[in-house]
Coordinates of C-alpha atoms in Angstrom, one line a residue:
X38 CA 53.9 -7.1 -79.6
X39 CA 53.9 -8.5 -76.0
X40 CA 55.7 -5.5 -74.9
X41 CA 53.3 -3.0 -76.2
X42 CA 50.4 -5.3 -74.7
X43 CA 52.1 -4.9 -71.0
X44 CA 52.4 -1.3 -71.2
X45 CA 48.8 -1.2 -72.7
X46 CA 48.0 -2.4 -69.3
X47 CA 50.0 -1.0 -67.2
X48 CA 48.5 2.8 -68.7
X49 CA 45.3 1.3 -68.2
X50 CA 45.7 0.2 -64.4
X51 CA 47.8 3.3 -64.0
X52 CA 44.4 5.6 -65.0
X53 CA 42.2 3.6 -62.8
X54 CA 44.0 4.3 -60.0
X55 CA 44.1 7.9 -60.7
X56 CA 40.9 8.1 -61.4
X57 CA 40.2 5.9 -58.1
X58 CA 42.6 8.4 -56.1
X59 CA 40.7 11.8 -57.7
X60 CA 37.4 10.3 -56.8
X61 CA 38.1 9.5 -53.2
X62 CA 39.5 13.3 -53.1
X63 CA 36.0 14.7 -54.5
X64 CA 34.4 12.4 -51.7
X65 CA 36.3 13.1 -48.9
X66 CA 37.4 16.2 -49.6
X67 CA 36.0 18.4 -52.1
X68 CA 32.3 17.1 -51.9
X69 CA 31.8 18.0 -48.5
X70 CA 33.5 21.4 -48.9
X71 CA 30.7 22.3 -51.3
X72 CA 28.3 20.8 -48.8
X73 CA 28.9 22.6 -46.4
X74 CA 29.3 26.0 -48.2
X75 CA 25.7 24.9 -49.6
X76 CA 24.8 24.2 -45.9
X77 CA 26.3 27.3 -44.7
X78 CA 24.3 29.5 -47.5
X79 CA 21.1 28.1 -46.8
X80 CA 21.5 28.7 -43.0
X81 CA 22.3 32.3 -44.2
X82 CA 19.3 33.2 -46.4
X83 CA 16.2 31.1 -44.8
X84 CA 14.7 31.3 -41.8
X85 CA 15.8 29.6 -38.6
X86 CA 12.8 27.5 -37.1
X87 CA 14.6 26.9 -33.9
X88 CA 16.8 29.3 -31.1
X89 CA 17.9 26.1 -29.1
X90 CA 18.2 22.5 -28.8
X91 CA 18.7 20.3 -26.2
X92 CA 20.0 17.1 -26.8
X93 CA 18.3 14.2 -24.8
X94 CA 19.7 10.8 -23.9
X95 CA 17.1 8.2 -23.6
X96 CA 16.5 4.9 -24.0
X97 CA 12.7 2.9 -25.7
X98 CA 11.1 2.8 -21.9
X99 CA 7.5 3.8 -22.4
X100 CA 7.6 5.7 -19.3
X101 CA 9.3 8.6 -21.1
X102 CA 6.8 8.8 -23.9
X103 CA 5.6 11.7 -22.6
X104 CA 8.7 13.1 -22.5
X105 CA 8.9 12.5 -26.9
X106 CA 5.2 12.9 -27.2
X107 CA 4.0 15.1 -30.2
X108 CA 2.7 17.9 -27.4
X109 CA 5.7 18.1 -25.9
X110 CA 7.3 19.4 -29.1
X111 CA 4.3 21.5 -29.7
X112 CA 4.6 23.0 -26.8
X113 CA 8.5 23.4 -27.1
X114 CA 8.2 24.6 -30.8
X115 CA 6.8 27.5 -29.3
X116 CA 9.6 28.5 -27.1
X117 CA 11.9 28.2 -30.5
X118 CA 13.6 24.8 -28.7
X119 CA 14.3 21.8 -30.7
X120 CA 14.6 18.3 -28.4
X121 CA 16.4 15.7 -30.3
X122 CA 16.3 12.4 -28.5
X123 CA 19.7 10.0 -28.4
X124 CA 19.0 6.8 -28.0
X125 CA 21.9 4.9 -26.1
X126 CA 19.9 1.3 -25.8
X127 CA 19.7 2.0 -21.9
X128 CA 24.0 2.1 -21.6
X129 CA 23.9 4.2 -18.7
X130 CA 27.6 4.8 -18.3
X131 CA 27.8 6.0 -21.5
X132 CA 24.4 8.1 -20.2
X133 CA 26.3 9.7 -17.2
X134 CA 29.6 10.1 -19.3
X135 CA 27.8 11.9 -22.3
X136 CA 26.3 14.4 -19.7
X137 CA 30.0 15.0 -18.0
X138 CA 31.2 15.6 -21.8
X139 CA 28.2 17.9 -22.6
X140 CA 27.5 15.8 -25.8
X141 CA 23.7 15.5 -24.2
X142 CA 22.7 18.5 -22.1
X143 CA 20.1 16.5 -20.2
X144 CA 19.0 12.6 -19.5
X145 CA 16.5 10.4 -18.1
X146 CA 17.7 7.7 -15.3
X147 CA 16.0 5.5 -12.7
X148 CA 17.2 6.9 -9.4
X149 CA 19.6 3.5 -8.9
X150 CA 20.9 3.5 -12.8
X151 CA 21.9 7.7 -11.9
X152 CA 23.9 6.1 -8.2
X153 CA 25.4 2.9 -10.0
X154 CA 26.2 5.1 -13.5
X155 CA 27.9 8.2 -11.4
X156 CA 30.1 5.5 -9.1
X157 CA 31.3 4.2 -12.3
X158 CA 32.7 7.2 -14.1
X159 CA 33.3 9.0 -10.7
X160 CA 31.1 11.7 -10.8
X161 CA 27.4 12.9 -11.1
X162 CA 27.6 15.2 -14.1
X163 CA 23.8 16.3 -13.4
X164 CA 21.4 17.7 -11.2
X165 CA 17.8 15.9 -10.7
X166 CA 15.4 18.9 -11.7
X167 CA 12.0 16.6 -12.2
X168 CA 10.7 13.2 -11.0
X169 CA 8.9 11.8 -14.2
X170 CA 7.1 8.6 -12.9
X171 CA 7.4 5.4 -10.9
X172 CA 6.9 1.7 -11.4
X173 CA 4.1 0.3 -9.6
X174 CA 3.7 -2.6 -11.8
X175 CA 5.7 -2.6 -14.8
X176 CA 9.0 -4.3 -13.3
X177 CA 8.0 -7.3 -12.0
X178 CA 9.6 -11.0 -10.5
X179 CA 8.0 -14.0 -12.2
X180 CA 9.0 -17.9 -12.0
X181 CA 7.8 -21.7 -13.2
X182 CA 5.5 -22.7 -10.4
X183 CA 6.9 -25.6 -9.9
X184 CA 10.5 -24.5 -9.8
X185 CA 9.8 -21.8 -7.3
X186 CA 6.3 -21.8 -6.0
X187 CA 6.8 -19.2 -3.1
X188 CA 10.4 -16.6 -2.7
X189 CA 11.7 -18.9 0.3
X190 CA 12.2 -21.3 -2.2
X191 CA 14.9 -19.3 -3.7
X192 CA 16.8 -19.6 -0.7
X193 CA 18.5 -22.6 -2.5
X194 CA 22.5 -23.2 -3.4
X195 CA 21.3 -23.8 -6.8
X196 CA 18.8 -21.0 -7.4
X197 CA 19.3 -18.4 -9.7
X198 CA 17.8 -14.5 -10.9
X199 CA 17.5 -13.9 -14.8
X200 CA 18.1 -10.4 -15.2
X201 CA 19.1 -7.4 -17.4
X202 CA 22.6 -6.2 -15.7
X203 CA 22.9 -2.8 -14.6
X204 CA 18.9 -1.6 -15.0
X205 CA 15.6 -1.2 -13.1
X206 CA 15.6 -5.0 -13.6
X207 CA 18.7 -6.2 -11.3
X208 CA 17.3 -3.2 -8.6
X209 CA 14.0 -5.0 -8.1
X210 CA 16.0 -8.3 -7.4
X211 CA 18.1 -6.6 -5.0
X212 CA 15.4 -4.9 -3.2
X213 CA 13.7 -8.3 -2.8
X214 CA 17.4 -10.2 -1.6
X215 CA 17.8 -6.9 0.9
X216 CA 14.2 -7.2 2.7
X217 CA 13.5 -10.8 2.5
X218 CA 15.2 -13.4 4.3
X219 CA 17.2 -16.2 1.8
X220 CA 20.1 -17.2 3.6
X221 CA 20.9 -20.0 1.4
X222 CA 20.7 -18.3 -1.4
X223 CA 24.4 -18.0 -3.5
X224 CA 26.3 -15.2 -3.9
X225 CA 26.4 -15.9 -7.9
X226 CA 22.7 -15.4 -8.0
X227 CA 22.3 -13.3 -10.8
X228 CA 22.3 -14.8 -14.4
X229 CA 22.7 -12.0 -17.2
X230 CA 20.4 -11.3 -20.2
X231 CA 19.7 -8.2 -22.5
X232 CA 16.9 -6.9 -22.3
X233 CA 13.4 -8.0 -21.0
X234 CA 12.5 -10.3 -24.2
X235 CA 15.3 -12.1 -23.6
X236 CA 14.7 -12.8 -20.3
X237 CA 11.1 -13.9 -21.4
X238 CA 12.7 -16.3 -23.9
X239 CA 15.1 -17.7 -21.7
X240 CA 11.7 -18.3 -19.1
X241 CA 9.7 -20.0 -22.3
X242 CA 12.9 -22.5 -22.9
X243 CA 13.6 -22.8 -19.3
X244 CA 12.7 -26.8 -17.4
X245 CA 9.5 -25.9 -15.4
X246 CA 11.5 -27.5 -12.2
X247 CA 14.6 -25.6 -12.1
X248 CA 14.7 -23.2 -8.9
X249 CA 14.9 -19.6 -11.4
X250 CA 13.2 -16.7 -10.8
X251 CA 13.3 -14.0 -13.9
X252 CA 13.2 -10.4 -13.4
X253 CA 11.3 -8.8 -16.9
X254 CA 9.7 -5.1 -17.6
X255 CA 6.3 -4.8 -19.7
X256 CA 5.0 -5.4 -21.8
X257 CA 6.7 -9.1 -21.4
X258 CA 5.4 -9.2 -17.5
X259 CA 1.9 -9.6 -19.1
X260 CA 3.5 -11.9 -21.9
X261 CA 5.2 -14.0 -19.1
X262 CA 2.2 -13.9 -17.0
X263 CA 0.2 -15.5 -19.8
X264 CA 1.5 -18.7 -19.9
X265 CA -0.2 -21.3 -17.1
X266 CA 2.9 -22.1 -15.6
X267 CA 4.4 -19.0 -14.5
X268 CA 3.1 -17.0 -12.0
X269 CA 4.4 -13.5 -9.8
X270 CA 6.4 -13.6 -7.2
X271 CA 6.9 -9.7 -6.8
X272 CA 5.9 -6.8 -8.3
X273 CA 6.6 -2.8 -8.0
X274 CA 3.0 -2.2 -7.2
X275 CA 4.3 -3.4 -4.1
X276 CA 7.3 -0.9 -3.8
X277 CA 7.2 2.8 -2.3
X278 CA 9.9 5.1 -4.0
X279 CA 12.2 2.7 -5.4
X280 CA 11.8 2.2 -9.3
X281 CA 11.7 6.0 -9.8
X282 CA 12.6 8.1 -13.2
X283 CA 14.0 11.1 -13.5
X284 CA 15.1 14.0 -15.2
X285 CA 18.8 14.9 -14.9
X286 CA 20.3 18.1 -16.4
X287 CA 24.1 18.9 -16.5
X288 CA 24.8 21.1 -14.1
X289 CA 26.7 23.2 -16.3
X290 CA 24.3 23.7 -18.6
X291 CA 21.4 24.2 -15.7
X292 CA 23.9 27.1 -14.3
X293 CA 23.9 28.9 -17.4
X294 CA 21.1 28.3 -19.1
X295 CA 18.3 27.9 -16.3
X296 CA 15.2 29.9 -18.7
X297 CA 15.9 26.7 -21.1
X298 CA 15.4 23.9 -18.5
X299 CA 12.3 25.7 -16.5
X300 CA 10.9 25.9 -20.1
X301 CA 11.6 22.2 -20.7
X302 CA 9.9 21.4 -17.3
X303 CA 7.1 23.7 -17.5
X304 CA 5.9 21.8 -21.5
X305 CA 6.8 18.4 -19.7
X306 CA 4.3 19.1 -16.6
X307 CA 1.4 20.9 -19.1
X308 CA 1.8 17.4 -21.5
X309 CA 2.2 15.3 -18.7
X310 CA -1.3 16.9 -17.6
X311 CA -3.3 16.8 -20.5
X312 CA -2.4 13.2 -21.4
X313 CA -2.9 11.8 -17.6
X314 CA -6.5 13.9 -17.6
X315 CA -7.3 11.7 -20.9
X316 CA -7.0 7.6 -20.7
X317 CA -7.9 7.1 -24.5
X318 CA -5.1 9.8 -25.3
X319 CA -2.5 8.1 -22.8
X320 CA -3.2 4.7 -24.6
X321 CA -2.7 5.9 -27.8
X322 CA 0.6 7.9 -27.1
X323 CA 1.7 4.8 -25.6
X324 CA 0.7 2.5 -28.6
X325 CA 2.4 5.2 -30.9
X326 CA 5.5 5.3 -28.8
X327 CA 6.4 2.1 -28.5
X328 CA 5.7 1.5 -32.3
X329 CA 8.5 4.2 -32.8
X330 CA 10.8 3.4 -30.0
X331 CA 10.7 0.0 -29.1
X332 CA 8.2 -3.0 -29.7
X333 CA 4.7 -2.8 -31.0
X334 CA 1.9 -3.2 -28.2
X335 CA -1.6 -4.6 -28.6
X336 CA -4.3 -2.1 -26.6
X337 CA -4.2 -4.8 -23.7
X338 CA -0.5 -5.0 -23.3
X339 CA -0.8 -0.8 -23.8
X340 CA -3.3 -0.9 -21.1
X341 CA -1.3 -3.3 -18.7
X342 CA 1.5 -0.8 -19.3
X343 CA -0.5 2.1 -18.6
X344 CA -1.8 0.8 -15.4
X345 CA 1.9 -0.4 -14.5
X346 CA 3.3 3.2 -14.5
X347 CA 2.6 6.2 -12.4
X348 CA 3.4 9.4 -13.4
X349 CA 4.4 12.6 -11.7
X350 CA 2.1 15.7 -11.8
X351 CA 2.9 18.8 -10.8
X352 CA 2.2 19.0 -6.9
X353 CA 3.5 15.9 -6.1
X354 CA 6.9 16.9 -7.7
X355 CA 6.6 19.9 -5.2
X356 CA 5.9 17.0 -2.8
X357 CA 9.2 15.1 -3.7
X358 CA 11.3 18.1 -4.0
X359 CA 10.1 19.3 -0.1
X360 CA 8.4 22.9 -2.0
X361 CA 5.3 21.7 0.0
X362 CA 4.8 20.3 3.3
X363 CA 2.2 19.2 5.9
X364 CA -0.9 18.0 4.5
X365 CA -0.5 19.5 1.3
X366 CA 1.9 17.2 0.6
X367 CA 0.6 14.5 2.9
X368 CA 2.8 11.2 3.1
X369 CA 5.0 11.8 -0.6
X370 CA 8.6 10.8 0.4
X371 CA 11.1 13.3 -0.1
X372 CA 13.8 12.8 -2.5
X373 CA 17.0 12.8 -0.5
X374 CA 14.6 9.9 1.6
X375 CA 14.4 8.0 -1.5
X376 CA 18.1 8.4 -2.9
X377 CA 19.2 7.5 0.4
X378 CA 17.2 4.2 1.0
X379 CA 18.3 3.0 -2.8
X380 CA 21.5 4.0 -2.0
X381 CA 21.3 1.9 1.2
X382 CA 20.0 -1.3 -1.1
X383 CA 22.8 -1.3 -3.4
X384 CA 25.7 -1.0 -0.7
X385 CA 24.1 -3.6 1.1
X386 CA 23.8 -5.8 -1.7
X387 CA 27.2 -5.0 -2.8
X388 CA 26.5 -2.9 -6.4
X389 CA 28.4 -0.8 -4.6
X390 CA 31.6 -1.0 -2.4
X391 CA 30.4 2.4 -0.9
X392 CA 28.3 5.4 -0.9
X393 CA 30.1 7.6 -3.2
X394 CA 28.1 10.5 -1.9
X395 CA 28.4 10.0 1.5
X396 CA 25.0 10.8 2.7
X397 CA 25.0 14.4 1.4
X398 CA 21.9 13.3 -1.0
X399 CA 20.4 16.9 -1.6
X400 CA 23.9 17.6 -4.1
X401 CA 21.8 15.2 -6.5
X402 CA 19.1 17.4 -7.1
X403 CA 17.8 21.2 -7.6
X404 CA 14.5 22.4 -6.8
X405 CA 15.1 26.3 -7.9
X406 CA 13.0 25.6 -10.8
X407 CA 9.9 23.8 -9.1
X408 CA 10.1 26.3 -6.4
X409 CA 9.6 29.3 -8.7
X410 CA 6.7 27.7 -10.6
X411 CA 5.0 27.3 -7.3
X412 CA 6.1 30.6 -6.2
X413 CA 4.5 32.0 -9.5
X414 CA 1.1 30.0 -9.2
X415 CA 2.1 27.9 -12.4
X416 CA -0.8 25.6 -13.7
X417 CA -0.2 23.1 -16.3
X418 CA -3.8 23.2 -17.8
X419 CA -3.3 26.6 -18.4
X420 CA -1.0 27.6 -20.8
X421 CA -1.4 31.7 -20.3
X422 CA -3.1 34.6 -19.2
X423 CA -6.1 34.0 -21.7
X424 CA -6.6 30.4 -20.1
X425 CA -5.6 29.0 -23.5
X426 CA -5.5 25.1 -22.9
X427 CA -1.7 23.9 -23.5
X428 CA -2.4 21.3 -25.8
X429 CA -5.7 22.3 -27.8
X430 CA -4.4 21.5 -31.4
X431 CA -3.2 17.9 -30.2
X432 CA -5.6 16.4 -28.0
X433 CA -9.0 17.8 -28.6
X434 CA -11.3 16.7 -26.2
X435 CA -9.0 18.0 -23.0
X436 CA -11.3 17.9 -20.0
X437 CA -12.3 21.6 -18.0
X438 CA -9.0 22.5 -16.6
X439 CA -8.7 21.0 -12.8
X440 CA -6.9 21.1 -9.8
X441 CA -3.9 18.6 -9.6
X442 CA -3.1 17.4 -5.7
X443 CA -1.4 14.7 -4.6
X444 CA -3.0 11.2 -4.8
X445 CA -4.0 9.5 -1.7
X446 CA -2.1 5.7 -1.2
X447 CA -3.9 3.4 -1.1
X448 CA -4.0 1.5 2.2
X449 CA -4.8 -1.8 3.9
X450 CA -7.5 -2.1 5.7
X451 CA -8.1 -4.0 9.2
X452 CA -8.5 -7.3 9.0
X453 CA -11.1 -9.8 11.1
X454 CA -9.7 -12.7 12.1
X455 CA -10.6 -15.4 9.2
X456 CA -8.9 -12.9 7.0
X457 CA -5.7 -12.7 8.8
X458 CA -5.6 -16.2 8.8
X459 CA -6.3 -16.3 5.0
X460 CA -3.4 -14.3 4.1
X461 CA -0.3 -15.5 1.9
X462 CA 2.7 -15.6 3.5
X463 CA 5.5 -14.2 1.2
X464 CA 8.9 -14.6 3.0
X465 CA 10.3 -13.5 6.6
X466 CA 11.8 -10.0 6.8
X467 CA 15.8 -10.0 6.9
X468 CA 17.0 -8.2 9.8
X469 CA 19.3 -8.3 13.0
X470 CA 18.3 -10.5 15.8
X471 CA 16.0 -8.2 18.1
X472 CA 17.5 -8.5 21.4
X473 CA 15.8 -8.9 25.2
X474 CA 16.8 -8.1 28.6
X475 CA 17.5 -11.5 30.0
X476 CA 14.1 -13.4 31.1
X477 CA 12.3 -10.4 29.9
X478 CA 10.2 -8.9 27.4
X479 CA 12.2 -5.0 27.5
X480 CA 13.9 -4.5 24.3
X481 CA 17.9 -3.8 24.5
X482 CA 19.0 -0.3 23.3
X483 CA 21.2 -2.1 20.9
X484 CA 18.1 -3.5 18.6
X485 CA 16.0 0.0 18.4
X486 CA 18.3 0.7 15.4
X487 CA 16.9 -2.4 13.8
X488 CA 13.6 -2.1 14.8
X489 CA 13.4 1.3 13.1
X490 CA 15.1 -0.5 9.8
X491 CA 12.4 -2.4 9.6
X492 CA 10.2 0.1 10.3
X493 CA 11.2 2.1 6.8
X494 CA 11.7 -1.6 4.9
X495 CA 7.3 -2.1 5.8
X496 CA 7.0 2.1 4.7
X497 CA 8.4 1.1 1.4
X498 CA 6.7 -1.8 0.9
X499 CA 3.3 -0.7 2.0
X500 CA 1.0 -3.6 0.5
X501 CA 2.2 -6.2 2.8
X502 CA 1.0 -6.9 6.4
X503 CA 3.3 -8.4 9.2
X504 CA 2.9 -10.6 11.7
X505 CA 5.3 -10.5 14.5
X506 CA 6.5 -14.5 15.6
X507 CA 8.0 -14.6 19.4
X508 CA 9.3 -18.1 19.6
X509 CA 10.4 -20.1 22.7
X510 CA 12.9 -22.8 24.0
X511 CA 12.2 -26.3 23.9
X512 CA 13.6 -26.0 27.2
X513 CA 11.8 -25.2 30.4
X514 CA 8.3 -24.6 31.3
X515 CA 5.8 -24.4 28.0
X516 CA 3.4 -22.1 29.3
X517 CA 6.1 -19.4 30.9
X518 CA 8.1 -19.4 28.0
X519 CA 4.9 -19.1 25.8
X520 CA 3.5 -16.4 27.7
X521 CA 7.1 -14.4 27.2
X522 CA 7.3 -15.0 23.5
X523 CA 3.7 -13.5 23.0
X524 CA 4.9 -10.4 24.8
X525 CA 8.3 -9.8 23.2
X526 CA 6.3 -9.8 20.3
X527 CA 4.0 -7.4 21.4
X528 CA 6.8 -5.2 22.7
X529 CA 8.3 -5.4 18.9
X530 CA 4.8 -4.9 17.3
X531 CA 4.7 -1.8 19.9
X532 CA 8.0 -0.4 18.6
X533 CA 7.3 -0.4 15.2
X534 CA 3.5 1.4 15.6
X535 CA 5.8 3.9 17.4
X536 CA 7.5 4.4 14.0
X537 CA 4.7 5.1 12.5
X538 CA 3.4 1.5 11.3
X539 CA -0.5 1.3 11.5
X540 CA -1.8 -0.6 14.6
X541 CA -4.2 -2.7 11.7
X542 CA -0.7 -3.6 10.0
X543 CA 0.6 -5.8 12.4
X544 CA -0.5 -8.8 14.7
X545 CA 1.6 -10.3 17.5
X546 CA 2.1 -14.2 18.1
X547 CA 4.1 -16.6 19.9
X548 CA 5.2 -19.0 17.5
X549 CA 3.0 -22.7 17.8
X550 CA 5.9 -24.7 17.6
X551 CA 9.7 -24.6 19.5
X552 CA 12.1 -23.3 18.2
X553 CA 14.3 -26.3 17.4
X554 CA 16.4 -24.9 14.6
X555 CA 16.8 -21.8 16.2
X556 CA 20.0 -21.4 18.6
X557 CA 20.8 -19.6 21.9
X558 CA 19.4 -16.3 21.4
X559 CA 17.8 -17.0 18.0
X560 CA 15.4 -18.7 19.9
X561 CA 14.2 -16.1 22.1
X562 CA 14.0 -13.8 19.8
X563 CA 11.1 -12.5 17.0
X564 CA 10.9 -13.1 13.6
X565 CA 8.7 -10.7 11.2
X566 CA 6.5 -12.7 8.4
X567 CA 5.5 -10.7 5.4
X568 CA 2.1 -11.3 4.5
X569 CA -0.2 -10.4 1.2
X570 CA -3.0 -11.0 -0.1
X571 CA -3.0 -13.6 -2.7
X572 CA -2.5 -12.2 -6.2

C-alpha cells in the first residue's frame, strides 16, 4: 500500500514538471513565434503611419520640453518621422556610448557633459547640429547664511560643494573655483548627491553653521531660495555661454541621412518659435512636461523656470554656428569660442587630465544644415508657400508671424559714485600675478597673456563690475608708493578696455591699506575685485 502511494506521487510530481517544462516552451518559445507572425501580418496588411524614427536620448530637464512637445510631433507626423524619446536619468556616458553604438541616432548634452562624456569613452560619436537653449538662472549656487555668508568664505579647509557628479551642476561649481580666488579651499571640495532634490534635502537637514555651499537646478533653486536662511551665492544669469544645450547627431547617421536631421531641426526651430512667441503656451508645456518627465510644478515654480532658461531661435543659432556675422549677429559667441573656454574650465579644474580634442573645436559641430536653411530664406512661423502657420492646430492664438533677430544683452550701465561705492563685493578674480617694470607702472610682456584671461573670464561673466586694487609696500615713502599703485592699476584697467571691456565696467584704485600679507612682488602688484549688485 505504501509503495503504490510513492509512485502515486512520484507520477504526480513527474506531470507537474512536464507540464512546468511544456509551459515555459509555449512562453519562451512558441508564444512569441506566433507573436511575431501576428506582428509580422499586421505590419503586412495595414498601413504604416510612420517612414522613420529617430531614437532620442534624453533625460527629465525642462529645457528640452520643446524638444518632446506635442507640436514638435505634429510637425514631425507630417514628414512620416516617429521621435521616441529614451530616457537614460542624465547617464551621459551611457549618452555618448549609445550614440557610438547607434542604439540612439541623436542626443541632447550640455556642451561640458558632451567634453567630459566623449573623454570618457574616447570618442565624440556626434556632431553638434543645433544649440537648444542656455541657463541664465536655472542652475544656481545657494548656502546657510550663516555658514557661508559671502564665496570668500568658502576659501576654508573645511568647506565643502553639494553637488550632482558629472552634470551642469558640478560645471557651475567649477566655473565659480576657476574665476574666483579660494586659495584655501580643499582639493576634496566636492560632496556627491543625485539629483537636485537631493541636494535640496541634504541643505534642509544641513547645521545652518557649517561652511557648505550646494549646487541645485529648478525648480528646487526657487524651493531652496524659500527658506529664510539660505540665500544665492551664484547664479547662471550671471554666466555667458557656459551652461549651454545642445543637439548632437551621430555622425554616421547625419552623413547618410542628412534630409532626416534638417527635417528634425527645421519642426524643432518652427515649435521652438511658436511656443517662445506665446508665454501662456510656454508655461503650460512646461507644467505638462514636467508632470510627464520629471516632477510636478506649481505655475510659480513653472514661471521661475521659464524665466531661468533661454532658448535658441533661429538667427541666433546662425549666430552661434558663425552663418552670420557683423551686426547681424552682433556680440553672440561662436561655438568653437564656447567649447573652447569650457574646455579650458574643466582642464584647469582637473575634470580633465587634457584636452582630448586638442583645440581643433570646429570637429564638434556641423553647420551644413543651418547654413542651407539660411541660404533658402527658411522662416519658422511659416510653415510653406501658402504662409500656413506651423502649429495652427496646437496652439491657437499664435501671434502674426515676426521677424526673429538676435536679442540684445543686457548691459551695465555707468555708475555715479555713491553707487560704486554701494556695490557687493563677490570675491577677487583668480589670476597670475600682473607684473611691472621695476619702479614702474609699464606692464611686462610676460602678464599681457593674463591680462587678456581675464579679459574673456569678465566677457563671460558679464553682470559683474571690477574694480582694479594697486597695492603698495609698507616700506618706503606713502605718498610715492601710493601714487604708483593708483597707476598700475590704471595701466591694468587700460589693458583690459583694450580687450574690449567697457570703460563704465571698471574703476581703478590704490588699495587704502598696505599690503602686509602680501609678499615681494605680490605687493606691488593688482588685484581685480568682482563686484554685483546686491541680489
Amino acid at each position: 500500500m505504501e509503495a503504490k502511494t510513492k509512485s502515486r506521487i512520484v507520477m504526480v510530481a513527474s506531470w507537474l514538471i512536464i507540464i512546468g517544462i511544456l509551459g515555459l516552451v509555449y512562453k519562451f518559445v512558441v508564444e512569441p513565434r506566433l507573436g511575431g507572425r501576428r506582428n509580422k501580418l499586421v505590419e503586412n496588411t495595414s498601413t504604416t503611419r510612420y517612414d522613420h524614427e529617430i531614437k532620442i536620448a534624453h533625460d527629465s530637464f525642462p529645457g528640452y520640453a520643446i524638444l518632446r512637445s506635442d507640436a514638435m510631433k505634429n510637425l514631425m507626423d507630417r514628414q512620416s518621422i516617429k521621435l521616441t524619446f529614451i530616457d537614460d536619468k542624465a547617464d551621459y556616458v551611457r549618452r555618448a556610448r549609445d550614440l557610438k553604438n547607434g542604439k540612439v541616432q541623436m542626443a541632447v548634452f550640455t556642451i561640458d557633459a558632451y567634453l567630459k562624456a566623449g573623454s570618457v569613452i574616447g570618442d565624440f560619436p556626434g556632431s553638434i547640429v543645433l544649440v537648444i537653449d542656455e541657463s541664465k538662472g536655472a542652475d544656481a549656487i545657494v548656502a546657510h547664511k550663516q555658514g557661508v555668508p559671502t564665496i570668500p568664505n568658502l576659501s576654508n579647509p573645511k568647506a565643502r560643494i553639494v553637488l550632482t557628479p558629472d552634470s551642469p551642476s558640478e560645471t557651475l561649481a567649477r566655473i565659480m573655483i576657476n574665476t574666483m580666488s579660494l586659495p584655501s579651499l580643499p582639493t576634496n571640495w566636492a560632496s556627491d548627491a543625485n539629483g537636485a532634490e537631493d541636494v535640496y534635502k541634504k541643505l534642509k537637514s544641513a547645521d545652518s553653521g557649517e561652511t557648505t555651499a550646494y549646487v541645485l537646478w529648478e525648480p528646487y533653486v526657487t524651493k531652496a531660495l524659500a527658506m529664510d536662511s539660505v540665500h544665492l551665492l551664484l547664479d547662471s544669469s550671471k554666466l555667458k555661454g557656459y551652461i549651454v544645450d545642445v543637439l548632437v547627431v551621430q555622425r554616421e547617421f547625419l552623413d547618410t541621412k542628412r534630409e532626416l536631421v534638417t527635417h528634425v531641426v527645421q519642426a524643432y526651430l518652427r515649435a521652438n518659435y511658436d511656443y517662445t512667441n506665446q508665454t501662456e503656451g510656454l508655461l503650460t508645456l512646461i507644467e505638462t512636461d514636467a508632470k510627464k518627465y520629471g516632477d510636478a510644478l506649481n505655475r510659480n515654480e513653472a514661471n521661475q523656470l521659464v524665466k531661468g532658461i533661454e532658448w535658441r531661435n533661429t538667427v541666433e543659432n546662425y549666430a552661434h554656428f558663425n552663418v552670420i556675422s557683423g551686426n547681424e549677429a552682433k556680440d553672440t559667441e561662436k561655438l568653437d569660442a564656447m567649447i573652447g573656454k569650457i574646455m579650458q574650465v574643466l582642464v584647469k579644474t582637473k575634470s580633465l587630465t587634457s584636452d582630448p580634442l586638442s583645440g581643433d573645436y570646429r570637429t564638434l559641430f556641423y553647420d551644413g544644415i543651418l547654413r542651407s536653411l539660411h541660404h533658402d530664406k527658411f522662416h519658422p512661423g511659416v510653415l510653406n508657400a501658402g504662409g500656413a502657420n506651423g502649429l495652427d492646430d496646437i496652439l491657437v492664438d499664435t501671434a502674426p508671424v515676426v521677424e526673429e533677430k538676435v536679442r540684445e544683452e543686457v548691459v551695465l550701465n555707468p555708475l555715479s559714485e555713491d553707487n560704486w561705492n554701494n556695490l557687493a563685493p563677490v570675491a577677487a578674480m583668480k589670476i597670475e600675478p600682473i607684473q611691472f617694470g621695476r619702479g614702474t607702472a609699464r606692464i611686462s610682456q610676460g602678464s599681457e597673456r593674463a591680462l587678456a584671461d581675464i579679459a574673456s573670464k569678465l566677457k563671460s561673466f558679464p553682470k559683474y563690475y571690477l574694480r582694479v586694487v594697486g597695492h603698495t609696500r609698507k616700506e618706503g615713502d606713502p605718498a610715492a608708493n601710493k601714487l604708483l599703485a593708483t597707476q598700475r592699476a590704471e595701466a591694468a584697467a587700460k589693458a583690459l578696455k583694450g580687450h574690449g571691456i567697457a570703460n563704465h565696467r571698471i574703476r581703478a584704485i590704490a588699495s587704502p591699506r598696505t599690503s602686509t600679507k602680501m609678499q615681494g612682488g605680490e605687493a606691488q602688484s593688482v588685484t581685480f575685485e568682482l563686484l554685483g549688485k546686491p541680489y
